[in-house]
Coordinates of C-alpha atoms in Angstrom, one line a residue:
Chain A
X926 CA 20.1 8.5 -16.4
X927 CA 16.7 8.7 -17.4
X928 CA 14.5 11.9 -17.8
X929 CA 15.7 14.5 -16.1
X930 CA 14.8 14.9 -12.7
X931 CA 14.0 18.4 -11.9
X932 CA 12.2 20.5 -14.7
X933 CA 12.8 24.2 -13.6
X934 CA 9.4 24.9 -14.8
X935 CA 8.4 23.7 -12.0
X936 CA 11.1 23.9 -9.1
X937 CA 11.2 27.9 -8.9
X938 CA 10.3 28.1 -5.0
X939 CA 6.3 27.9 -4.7
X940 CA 4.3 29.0 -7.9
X941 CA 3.7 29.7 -11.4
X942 CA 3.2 26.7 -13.4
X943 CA 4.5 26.1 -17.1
X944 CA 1.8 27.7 -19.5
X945 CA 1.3 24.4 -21.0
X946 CA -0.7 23.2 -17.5
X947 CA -2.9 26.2 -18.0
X948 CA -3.5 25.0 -21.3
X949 CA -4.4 21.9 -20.4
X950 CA -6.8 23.5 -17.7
X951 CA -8.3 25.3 -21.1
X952 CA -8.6 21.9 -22.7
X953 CA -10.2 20.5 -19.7
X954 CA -8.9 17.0 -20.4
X955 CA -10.8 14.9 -18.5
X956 CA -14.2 16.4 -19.8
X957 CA -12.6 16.6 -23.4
X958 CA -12.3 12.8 -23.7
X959 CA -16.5 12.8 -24.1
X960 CA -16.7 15.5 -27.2
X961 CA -14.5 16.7 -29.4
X962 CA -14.3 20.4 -28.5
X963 CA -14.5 23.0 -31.6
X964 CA -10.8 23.7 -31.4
X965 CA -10.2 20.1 -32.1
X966 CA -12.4 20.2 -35.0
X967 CA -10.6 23.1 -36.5
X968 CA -7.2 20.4 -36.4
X969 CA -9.5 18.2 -38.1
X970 CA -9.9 20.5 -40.8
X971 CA -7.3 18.7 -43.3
X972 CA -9.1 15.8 -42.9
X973 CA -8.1 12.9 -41.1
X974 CA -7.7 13.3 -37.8
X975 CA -4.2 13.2 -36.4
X976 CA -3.8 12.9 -33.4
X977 CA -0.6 13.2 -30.9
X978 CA 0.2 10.2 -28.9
X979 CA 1.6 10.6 -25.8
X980 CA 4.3 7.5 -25.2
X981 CA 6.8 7.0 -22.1
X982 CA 9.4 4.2 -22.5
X983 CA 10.0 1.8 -19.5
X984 CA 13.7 3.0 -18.2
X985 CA 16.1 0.6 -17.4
X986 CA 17.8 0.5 -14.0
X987 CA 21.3 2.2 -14.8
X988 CA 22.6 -0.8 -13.2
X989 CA 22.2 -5.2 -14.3
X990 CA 19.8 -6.5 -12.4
X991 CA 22.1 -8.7 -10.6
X992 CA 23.9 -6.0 -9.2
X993 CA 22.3 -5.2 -6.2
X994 CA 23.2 -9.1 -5.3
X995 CA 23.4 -10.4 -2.5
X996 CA 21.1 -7.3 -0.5
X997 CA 18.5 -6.9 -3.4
X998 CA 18.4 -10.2 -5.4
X999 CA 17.7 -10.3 -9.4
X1000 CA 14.9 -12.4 -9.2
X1001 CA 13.4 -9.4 -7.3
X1002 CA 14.1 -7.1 -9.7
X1003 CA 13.6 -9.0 -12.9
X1004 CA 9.7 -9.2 -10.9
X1005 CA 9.8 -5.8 -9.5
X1006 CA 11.1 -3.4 -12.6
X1007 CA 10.3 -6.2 -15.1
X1008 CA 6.7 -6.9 -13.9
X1009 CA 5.7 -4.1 -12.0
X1010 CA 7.2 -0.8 -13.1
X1011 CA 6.8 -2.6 -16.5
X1012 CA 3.0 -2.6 -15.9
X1013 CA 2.8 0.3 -14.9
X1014 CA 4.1 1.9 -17.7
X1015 CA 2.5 0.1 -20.1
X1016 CA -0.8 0.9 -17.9
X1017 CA -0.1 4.5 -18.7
X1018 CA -0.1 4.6 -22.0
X1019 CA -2.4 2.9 -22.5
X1020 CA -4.5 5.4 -20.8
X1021 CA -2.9 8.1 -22.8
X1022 CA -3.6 6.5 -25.6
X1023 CA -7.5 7.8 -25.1
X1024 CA -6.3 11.4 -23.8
X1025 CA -5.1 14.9 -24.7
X1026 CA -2.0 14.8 -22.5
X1027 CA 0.8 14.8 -24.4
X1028 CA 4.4 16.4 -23.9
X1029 CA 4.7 16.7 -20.3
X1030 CA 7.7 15.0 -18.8
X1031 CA 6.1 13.0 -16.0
X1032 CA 6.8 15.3 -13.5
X1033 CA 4.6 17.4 -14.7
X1034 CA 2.4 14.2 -15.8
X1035 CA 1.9 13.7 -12.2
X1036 CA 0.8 17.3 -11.1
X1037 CA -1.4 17.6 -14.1
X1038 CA -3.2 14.1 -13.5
X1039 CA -2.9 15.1 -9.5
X1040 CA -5.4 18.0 -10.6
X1041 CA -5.5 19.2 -7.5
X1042 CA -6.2 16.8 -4.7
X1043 CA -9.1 14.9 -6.9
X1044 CA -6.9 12.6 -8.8
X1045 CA -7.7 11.5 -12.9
X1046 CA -7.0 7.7 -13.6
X1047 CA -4.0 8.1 -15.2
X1048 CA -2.1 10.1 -11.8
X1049 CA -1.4 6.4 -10.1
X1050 CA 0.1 5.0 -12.9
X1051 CA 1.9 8.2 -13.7
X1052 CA 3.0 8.4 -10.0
X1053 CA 3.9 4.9 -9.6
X1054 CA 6.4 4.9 -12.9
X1055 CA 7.8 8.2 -11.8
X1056 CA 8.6 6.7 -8.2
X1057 CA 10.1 3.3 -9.5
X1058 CA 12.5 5.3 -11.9
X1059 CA 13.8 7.7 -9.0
X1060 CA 14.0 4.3 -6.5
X1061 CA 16.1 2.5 -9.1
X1062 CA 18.2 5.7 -9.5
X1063 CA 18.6 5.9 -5.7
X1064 CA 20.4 2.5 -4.6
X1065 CA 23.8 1.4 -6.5
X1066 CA 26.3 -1.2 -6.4
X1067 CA 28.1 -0.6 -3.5
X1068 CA 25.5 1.9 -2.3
X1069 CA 25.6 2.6 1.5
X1070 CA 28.1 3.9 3.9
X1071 CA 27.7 8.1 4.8
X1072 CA 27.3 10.5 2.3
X1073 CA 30.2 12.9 2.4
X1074 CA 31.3 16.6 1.7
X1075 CA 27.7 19.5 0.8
X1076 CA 25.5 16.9 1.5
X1077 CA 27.0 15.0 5.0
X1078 CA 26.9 19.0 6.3
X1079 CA 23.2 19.5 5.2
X1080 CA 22.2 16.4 6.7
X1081 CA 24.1 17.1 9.9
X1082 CA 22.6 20.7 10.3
X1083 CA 18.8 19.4 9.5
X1084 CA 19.1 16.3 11.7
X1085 CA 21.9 17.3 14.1
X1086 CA 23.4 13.9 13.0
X1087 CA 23.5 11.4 10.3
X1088 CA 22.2 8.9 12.7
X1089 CA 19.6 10.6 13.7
X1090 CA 18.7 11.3 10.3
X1091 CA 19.1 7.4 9.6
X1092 CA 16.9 6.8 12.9
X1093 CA 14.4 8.8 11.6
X1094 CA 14.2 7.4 8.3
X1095 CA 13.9 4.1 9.2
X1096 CA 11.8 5.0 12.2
X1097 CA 9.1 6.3 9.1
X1098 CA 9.7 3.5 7.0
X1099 CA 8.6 0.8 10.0
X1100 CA 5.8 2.5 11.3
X1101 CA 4.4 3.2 7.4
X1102 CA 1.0 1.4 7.5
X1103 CA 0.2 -0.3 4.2
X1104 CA 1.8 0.4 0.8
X1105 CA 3.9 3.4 0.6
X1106 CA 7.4 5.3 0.4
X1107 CA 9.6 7.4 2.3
X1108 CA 12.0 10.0 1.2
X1109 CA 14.5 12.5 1.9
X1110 CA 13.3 15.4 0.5
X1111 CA 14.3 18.6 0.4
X1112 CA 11.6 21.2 1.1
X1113 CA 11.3 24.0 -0.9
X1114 CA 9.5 26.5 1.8
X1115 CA 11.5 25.5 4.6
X1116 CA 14.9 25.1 3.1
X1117 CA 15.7 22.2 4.6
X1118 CA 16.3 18.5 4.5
X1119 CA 13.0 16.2 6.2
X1120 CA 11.9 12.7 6.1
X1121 CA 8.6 12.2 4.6
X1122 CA 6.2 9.5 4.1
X1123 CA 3.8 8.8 1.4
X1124 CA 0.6 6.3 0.6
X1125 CA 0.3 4.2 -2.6
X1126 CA 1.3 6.1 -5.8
X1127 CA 1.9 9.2 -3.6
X1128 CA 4.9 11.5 -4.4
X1129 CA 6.7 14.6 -2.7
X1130 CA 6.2 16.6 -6.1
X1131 CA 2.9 17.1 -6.0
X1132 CA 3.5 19.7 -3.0
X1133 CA 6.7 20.7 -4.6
X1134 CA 9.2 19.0 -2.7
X1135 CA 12.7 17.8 -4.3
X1136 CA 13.3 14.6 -3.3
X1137 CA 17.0 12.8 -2.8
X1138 CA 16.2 9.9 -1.7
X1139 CA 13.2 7.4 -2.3
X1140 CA 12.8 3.7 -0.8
X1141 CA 9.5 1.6 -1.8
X1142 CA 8.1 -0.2 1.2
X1143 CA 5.0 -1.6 -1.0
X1144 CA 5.8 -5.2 0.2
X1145 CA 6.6 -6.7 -3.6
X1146 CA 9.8 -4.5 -3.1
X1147 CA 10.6 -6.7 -0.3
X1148 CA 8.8 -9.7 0.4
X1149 CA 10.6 -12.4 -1.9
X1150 CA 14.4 -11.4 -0.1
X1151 CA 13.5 -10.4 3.2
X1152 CA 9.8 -11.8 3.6
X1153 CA 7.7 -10.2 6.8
X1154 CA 11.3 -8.4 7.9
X1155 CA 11.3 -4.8 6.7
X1156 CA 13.6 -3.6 9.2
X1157 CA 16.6 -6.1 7.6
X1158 CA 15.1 -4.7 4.3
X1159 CA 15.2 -1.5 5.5
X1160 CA 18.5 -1.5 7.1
X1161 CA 20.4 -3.0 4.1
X1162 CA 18.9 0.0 2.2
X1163 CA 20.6 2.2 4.5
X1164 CA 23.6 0.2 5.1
X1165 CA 24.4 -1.6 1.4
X1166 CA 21.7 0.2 -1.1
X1167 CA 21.5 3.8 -1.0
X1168 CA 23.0 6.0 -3.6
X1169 CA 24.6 8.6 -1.9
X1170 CA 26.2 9.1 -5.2
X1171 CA 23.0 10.0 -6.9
X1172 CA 21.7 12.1 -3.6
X1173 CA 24.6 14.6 -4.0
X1174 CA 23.5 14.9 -7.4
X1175 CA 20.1 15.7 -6.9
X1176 CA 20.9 18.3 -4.3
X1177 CA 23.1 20.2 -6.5
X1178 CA 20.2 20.7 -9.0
X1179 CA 18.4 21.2 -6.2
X1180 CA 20.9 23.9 -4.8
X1181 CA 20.3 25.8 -8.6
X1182 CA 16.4 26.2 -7.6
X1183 CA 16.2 26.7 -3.7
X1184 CA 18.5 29.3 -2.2
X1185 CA 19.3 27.8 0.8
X1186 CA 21.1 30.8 2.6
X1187 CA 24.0 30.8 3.8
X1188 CA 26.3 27.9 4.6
X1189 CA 25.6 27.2 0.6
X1190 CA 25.9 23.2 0.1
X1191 CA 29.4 23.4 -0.8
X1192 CA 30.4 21.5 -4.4
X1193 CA 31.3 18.1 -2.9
Chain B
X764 CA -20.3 -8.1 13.7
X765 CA -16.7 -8.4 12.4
X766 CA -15.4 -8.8 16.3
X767 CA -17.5 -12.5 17.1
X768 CA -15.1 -14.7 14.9
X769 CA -12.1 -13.4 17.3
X770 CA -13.2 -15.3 20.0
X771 CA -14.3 -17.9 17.5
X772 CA -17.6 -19.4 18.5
X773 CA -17.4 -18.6 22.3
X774 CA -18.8 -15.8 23.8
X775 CA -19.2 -13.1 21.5
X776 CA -18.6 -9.4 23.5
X777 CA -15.6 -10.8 25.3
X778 CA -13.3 -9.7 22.4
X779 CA -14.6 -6.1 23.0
X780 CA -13.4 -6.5 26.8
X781 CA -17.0 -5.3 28.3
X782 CA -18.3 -6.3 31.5
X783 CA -16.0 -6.8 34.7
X784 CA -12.8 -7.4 33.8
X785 CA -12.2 -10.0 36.4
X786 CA -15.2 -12.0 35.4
X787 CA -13.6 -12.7 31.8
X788 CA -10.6 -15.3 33.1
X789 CA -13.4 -16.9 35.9
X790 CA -16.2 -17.7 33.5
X791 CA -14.0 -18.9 30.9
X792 CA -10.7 -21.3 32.1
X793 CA -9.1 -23.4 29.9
X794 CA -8.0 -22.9 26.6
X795 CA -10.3 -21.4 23.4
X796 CA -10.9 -17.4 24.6
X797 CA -7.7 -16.2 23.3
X798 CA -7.7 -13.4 25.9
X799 CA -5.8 -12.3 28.7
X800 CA -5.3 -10.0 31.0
X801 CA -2.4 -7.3 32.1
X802 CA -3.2 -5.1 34.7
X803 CA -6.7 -5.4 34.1
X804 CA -6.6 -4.3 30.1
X805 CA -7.8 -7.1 27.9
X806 CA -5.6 -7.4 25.6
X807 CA -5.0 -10.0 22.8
X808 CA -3.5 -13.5 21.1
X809 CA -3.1 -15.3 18.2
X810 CA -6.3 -17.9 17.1
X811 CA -5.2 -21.3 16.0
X812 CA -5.8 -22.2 12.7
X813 CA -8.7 -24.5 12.6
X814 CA -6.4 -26.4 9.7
X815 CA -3.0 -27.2 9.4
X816 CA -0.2 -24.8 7.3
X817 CA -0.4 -27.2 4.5
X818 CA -3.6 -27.6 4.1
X819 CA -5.1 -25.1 1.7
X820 CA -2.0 -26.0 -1.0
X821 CA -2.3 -25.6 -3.7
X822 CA -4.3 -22.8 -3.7
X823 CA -2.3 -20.6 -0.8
X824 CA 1.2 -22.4 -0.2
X825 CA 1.6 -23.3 3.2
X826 CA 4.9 -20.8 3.2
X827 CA 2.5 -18.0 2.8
X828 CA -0.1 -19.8 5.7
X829 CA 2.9 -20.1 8.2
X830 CA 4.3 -17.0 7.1
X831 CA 0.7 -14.7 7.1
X832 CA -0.5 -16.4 10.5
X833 CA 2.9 -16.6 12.8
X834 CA 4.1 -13.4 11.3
X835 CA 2.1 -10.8 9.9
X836 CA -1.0 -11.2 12.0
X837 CA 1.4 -12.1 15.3
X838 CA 2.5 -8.6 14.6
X839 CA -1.2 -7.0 14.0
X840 CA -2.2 -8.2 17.5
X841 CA 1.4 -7.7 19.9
X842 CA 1.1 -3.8 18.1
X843 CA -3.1 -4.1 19.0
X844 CA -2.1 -5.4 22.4
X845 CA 1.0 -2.2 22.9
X846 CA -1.2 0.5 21.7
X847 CA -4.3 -0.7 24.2
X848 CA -1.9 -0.3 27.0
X849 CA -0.8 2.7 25.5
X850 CA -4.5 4.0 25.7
X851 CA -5.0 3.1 28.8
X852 CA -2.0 4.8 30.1
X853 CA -3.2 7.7 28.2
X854 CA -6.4 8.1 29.3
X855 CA -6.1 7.5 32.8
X856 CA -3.7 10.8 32.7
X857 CA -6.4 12.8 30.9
X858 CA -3.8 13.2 28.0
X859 CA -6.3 13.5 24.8
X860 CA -3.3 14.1 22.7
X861 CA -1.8 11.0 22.9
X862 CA -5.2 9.1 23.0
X863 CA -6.1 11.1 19.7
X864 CA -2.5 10.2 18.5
X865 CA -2.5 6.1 19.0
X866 CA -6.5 6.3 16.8
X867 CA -4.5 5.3 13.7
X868 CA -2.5 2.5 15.4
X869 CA -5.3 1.0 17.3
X870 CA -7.4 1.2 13.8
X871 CA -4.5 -0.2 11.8
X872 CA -3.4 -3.0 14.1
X873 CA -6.6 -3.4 15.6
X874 CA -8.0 -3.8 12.6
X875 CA -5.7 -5.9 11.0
X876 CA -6.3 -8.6 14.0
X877 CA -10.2 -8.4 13.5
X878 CA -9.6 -8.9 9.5
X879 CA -7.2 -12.1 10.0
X880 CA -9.4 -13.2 12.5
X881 CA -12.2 -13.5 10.0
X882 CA -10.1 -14.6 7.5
X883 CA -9.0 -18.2 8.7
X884 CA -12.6 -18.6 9.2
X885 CA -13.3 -17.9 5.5
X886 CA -10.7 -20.4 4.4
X887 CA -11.4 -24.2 4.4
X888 CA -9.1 -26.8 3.3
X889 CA -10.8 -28.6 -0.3
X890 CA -11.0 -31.6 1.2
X891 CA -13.3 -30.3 3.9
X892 CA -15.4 -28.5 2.3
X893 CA -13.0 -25.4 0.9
X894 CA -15.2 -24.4 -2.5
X895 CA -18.0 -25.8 -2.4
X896 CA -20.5 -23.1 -3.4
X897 CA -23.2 -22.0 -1.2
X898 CA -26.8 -23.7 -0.6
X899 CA -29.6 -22.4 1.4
X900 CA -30.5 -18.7 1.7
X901 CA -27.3 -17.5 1.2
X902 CA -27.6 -19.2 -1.9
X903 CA -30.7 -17.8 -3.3
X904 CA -29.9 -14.3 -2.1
X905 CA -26.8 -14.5 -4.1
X906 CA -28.6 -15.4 -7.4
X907 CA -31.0 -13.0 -6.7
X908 CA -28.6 -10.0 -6.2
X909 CA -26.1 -11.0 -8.7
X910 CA -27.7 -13.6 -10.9
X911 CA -24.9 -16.6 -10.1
X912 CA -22.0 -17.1 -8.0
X913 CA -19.9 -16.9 -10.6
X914 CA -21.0 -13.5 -11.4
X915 CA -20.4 -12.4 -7.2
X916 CA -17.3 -14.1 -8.1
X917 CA -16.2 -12.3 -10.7
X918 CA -17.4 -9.1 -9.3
X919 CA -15.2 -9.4 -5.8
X920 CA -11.7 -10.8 -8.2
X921 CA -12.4 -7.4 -10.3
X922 CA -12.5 -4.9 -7.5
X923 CA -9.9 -7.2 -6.0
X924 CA -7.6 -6.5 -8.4
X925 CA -8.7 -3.1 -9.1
X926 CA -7.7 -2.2 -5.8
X927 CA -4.7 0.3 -5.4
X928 CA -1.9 -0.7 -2.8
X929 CA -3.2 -2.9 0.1
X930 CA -6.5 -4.1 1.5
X931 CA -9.0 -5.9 1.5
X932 CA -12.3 -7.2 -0.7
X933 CA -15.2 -8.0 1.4
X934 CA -18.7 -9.9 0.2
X935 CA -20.9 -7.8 2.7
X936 CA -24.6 -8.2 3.8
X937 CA -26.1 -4.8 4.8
X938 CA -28.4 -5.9 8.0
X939 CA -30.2 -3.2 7.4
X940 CA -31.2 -3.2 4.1
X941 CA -30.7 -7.0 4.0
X942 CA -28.8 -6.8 0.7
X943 CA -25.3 -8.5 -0.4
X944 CA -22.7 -5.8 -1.1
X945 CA -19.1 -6.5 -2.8
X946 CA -17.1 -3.8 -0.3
X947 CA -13.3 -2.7 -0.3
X948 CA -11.3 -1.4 2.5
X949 CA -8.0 0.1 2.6
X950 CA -5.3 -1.1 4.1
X951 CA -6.1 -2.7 7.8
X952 CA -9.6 -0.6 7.6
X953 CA -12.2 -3.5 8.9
X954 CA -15.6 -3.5 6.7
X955 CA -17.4 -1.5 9.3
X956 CA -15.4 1.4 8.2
X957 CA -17.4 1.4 5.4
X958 CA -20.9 1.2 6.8
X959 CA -21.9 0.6 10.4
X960 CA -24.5 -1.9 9.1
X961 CA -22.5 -3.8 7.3
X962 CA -21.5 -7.5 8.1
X963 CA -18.2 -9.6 6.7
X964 CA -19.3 -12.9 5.2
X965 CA -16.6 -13.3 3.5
X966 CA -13.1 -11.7 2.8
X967 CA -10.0 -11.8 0.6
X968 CA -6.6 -10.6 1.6
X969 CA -5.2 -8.4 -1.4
X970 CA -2.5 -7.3 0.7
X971 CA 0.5 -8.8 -1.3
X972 CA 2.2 -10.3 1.4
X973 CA -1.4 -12.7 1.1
X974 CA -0.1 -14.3 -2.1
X975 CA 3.3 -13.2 -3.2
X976 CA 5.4 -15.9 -2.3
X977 CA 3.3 -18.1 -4.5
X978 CA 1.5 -15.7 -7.1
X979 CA 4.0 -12.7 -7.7
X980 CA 2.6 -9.9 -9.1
X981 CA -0.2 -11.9 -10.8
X982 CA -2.9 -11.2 -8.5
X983 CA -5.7 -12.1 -10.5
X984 CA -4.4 -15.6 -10.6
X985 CA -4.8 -15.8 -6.3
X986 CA -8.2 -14.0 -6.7
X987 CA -9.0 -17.0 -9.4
X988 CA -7.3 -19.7 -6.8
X989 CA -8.2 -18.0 -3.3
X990 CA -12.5 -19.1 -3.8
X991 CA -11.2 -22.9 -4.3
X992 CA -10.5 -22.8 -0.5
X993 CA -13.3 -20.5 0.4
X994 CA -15.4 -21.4 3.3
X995 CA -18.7 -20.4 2.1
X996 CA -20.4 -22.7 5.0
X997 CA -19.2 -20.3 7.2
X998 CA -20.7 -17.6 5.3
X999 CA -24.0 -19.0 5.1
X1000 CA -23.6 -19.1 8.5
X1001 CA -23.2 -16.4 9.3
X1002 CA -25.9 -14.7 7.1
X1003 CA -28.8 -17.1 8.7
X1004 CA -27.9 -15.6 11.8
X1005 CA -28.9 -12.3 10.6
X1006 CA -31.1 -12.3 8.8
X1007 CA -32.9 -14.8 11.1

């Protein structure tokens, strides 16, 4: 189902990063792209230069792309994954193509080109193929309805209800301004399950958040089905689209990095 | 400034609902001022097209026209009008909070209604006028800060592209500095986010609810289309004004 979606490296409550990013830091990739530095040359040594190329292949949906018919049509995502997340991906390594990174699954390809709050090209495109795998991997076939079993409970004990968590979510989603997305996250700090909204390429990673949920409301995920109405759009995703499926999933990993206390999220 | 093609060419400080309030509806009856009043608070409706749906085909489809105008930009000003009552509500309690809180809806919707505003004006249907380049001073100010038209054009479709999520790509005159500028904003942001000097002559929707419909995801090819229908009369216009 794609890569995997948590890389313990980086989901151990708040800190240490893998020692690859501090090797990077080392590298200083973004500087290292004008001069070869004097450990590159010493690669060099053997003579030609070879270098490592970074590459990400485009994922597929793990569905066809009529699937989602009649609440997410194919001609949406034939544009959307086909086009878009296509692009994207193809952007990226294209940018790669001129850069050190290499090796990082794209989580951390998204904190490392993040740096910190003063983002390198390559973090949108990075950001933006990350999100579009983990939306596709959010809705199904016959996606909707309540979650049940661990996850109904967490949801019920974070929102006090699972239609006031659904209130709230689309609540966020309508009142985003612009391009964006809006998740159900599970914060790492806290312990608990939140509704969160992000601009653009933005992604709950980058401040360590799990996410179990994602919806794109950039209007290209909508506008050809549902045109100016996001809250149908948004509703259906609630009602006919969502993977709770994939959601219970996530949190299970997610239950192997955070201790929640006790009640645990019971196996569903 | 951005806020005198609201009120199209009638009075200009009307749209920013100074002087008496009750003067506004006395000086003015009749149709054309797009204002009106509720309990006192100006507050805000949609501008006619000065063309019909249709008419900019086959550049923007008149599915998108309909769509952009009775929709998206209905929705910019009935949000614009709800958060002004909102404000005034909140201010007459003395609750900062909530006036601090409704800054980003005001500047979002608020913002989107002076953008759209300016952005019928900018459009012209072909067989009125829509793309024919400018002449005059606007003209020669062009080639002398960008060498051609084609070059501004090319300029504006780059960062028009270039530009992440949604928002907009403004030709700009600094009335300051009396120099052209190719500007971006950010979603709703209007141009005078950017600079307090600076004036819209022209601007281009990047948002993709501007050219989806019709363009997909290819939105070079609406930047390439969009300056067949461009109303560069109305930026010269505008320029001569200020630089008068």
């Amino acid at each position: 189902m794609g890569f995997p979606l948590l890389s313990p490296s980086y989901c151990c409550g708040s800190q240490p990063s893998p020692p690859i990013f501090h090797g990077l830091l080392r590298f200083k990739p973004v500087t290292s792209l004008r001069k070869p530095s004097s450990q590159k040359r010493q690669l060099c040594q053997s003579g030609r230069a070879s270098k490592i190329l970074a590459y990400y292949g485009l994922t597929t949906p793990p569905y066809e792309l009529d699937a989602l018919e009649p609440y997410m049509s194919q001609r949406t995502l034939e544009l959307h994954w086909g086009k878009h997340h296509r692009d994207y991906v193809d952007s990226l390594n294209k940018q790669l193509a001129k850069n050190p990174l290499y090796g990082h699954t794209m989580e951390e390809l998204i904190k490392v080109t993040y740096n910190n709050g003063n983002p390198l090209p390559e973090f949108n495109n990075a950001a933006q193929v990350w999100n579009h795998d983990f939306f596709w991997e959010s809705m199904q076939p016959g996606g909707g309805k309540l979650p049940q079993g661990g996850l109904l409970q967490q949801i019920e004990k974070d929102f006090d209800s699972f239609s006031n968590f659904r209130d709230k979510f689309v609540e966020s989603a309508m009142t985003l301004f612009g391009s964006g997305w809006v998740w159900l996250v599970l914060r790492t700090e806290e312990k608990r399950l939140s509704v969160v909204r992000t601009s653009n390429a933005m992604c709950p990673l980058i401040w360590g958040d799990i996410p179990i949920i994602g919806l794109d409301m950039w209007e290209h995920a909508y506008y050809l089905d549902y045109k100016d109405d996001r809250e149908k759009y948004i509703n259906t995703f609630m009602d006919n689209l969502v993977s709770w499926h994939a959601a219970t999933v996530r949190m299970l990993r997610a239950e192997a990095f955070v201790n929640l206390g006790e009640p645990k999220i019971p196996v569903a | 400034m951005a806020l005198r093609a609201i009120a199209g060419k009638k009075t200009l400080t009307l749209g920013l609902g100074f002087g008496p309030r009750g003067a506004v509806a006395a000086s003015c009856p009749g149709l054309g001022l797009r204002l009106r009043h509720v309990r006192g608070l100006v507050t805000f409706s949609l501008p006619d097209l000065p063309y019909d749906y249709g008419a900019l085909e086959p550049a923007i489809s008149g599915e998108i026209m309909q769509l952009h105008h009775q929709k998206h930009h209905q929705t910019y000003i009935t949000n614009y009008n709800k958060a002004l009552e909102q404000l005034e509500e909140a201010m007459a309690k003395g609750d900062s909070s909530k006036v601090v809180h409704l800054q980003s809806a005001i500047k979002f919707n608020g913002g989107g209604h002076i953008n759209h505003s300016i952005f019928w004006q900018n459009l012209k249907p072909a067989n009125e006028g829509g793309g024919e380049p400018p002449h005059g001073s606007l003209g020669w100010a062009i080639d002398t800060d960008y060498g051609s038209v084609e070059a501004l054009v090319q300029k504006m479709n780059a960062e028009g592209a270039a530009l992440q999520g949604s928002g907009w790509v403004w030709l700009a005159l600094d009335k300051e500095m009396k120099k052209l500028k190719v500007e971006t904003t950010a979603n709703q942001d209007p141009l005078v986010t950017k600079g307090a000097n600076l004036v819209p002559l022209l601007g281009i929707d990047v948002w993709e609810h501007a050219y989806y419909l019709q363009y997909k995801n290819v939105r070079p090819d609406y930047l390439k289309n969009v300056w067949k229908v461009m109303n560069w009369k109305y930026a010269s216009e505008v320029y001569e004004k200020e630089v008068a």
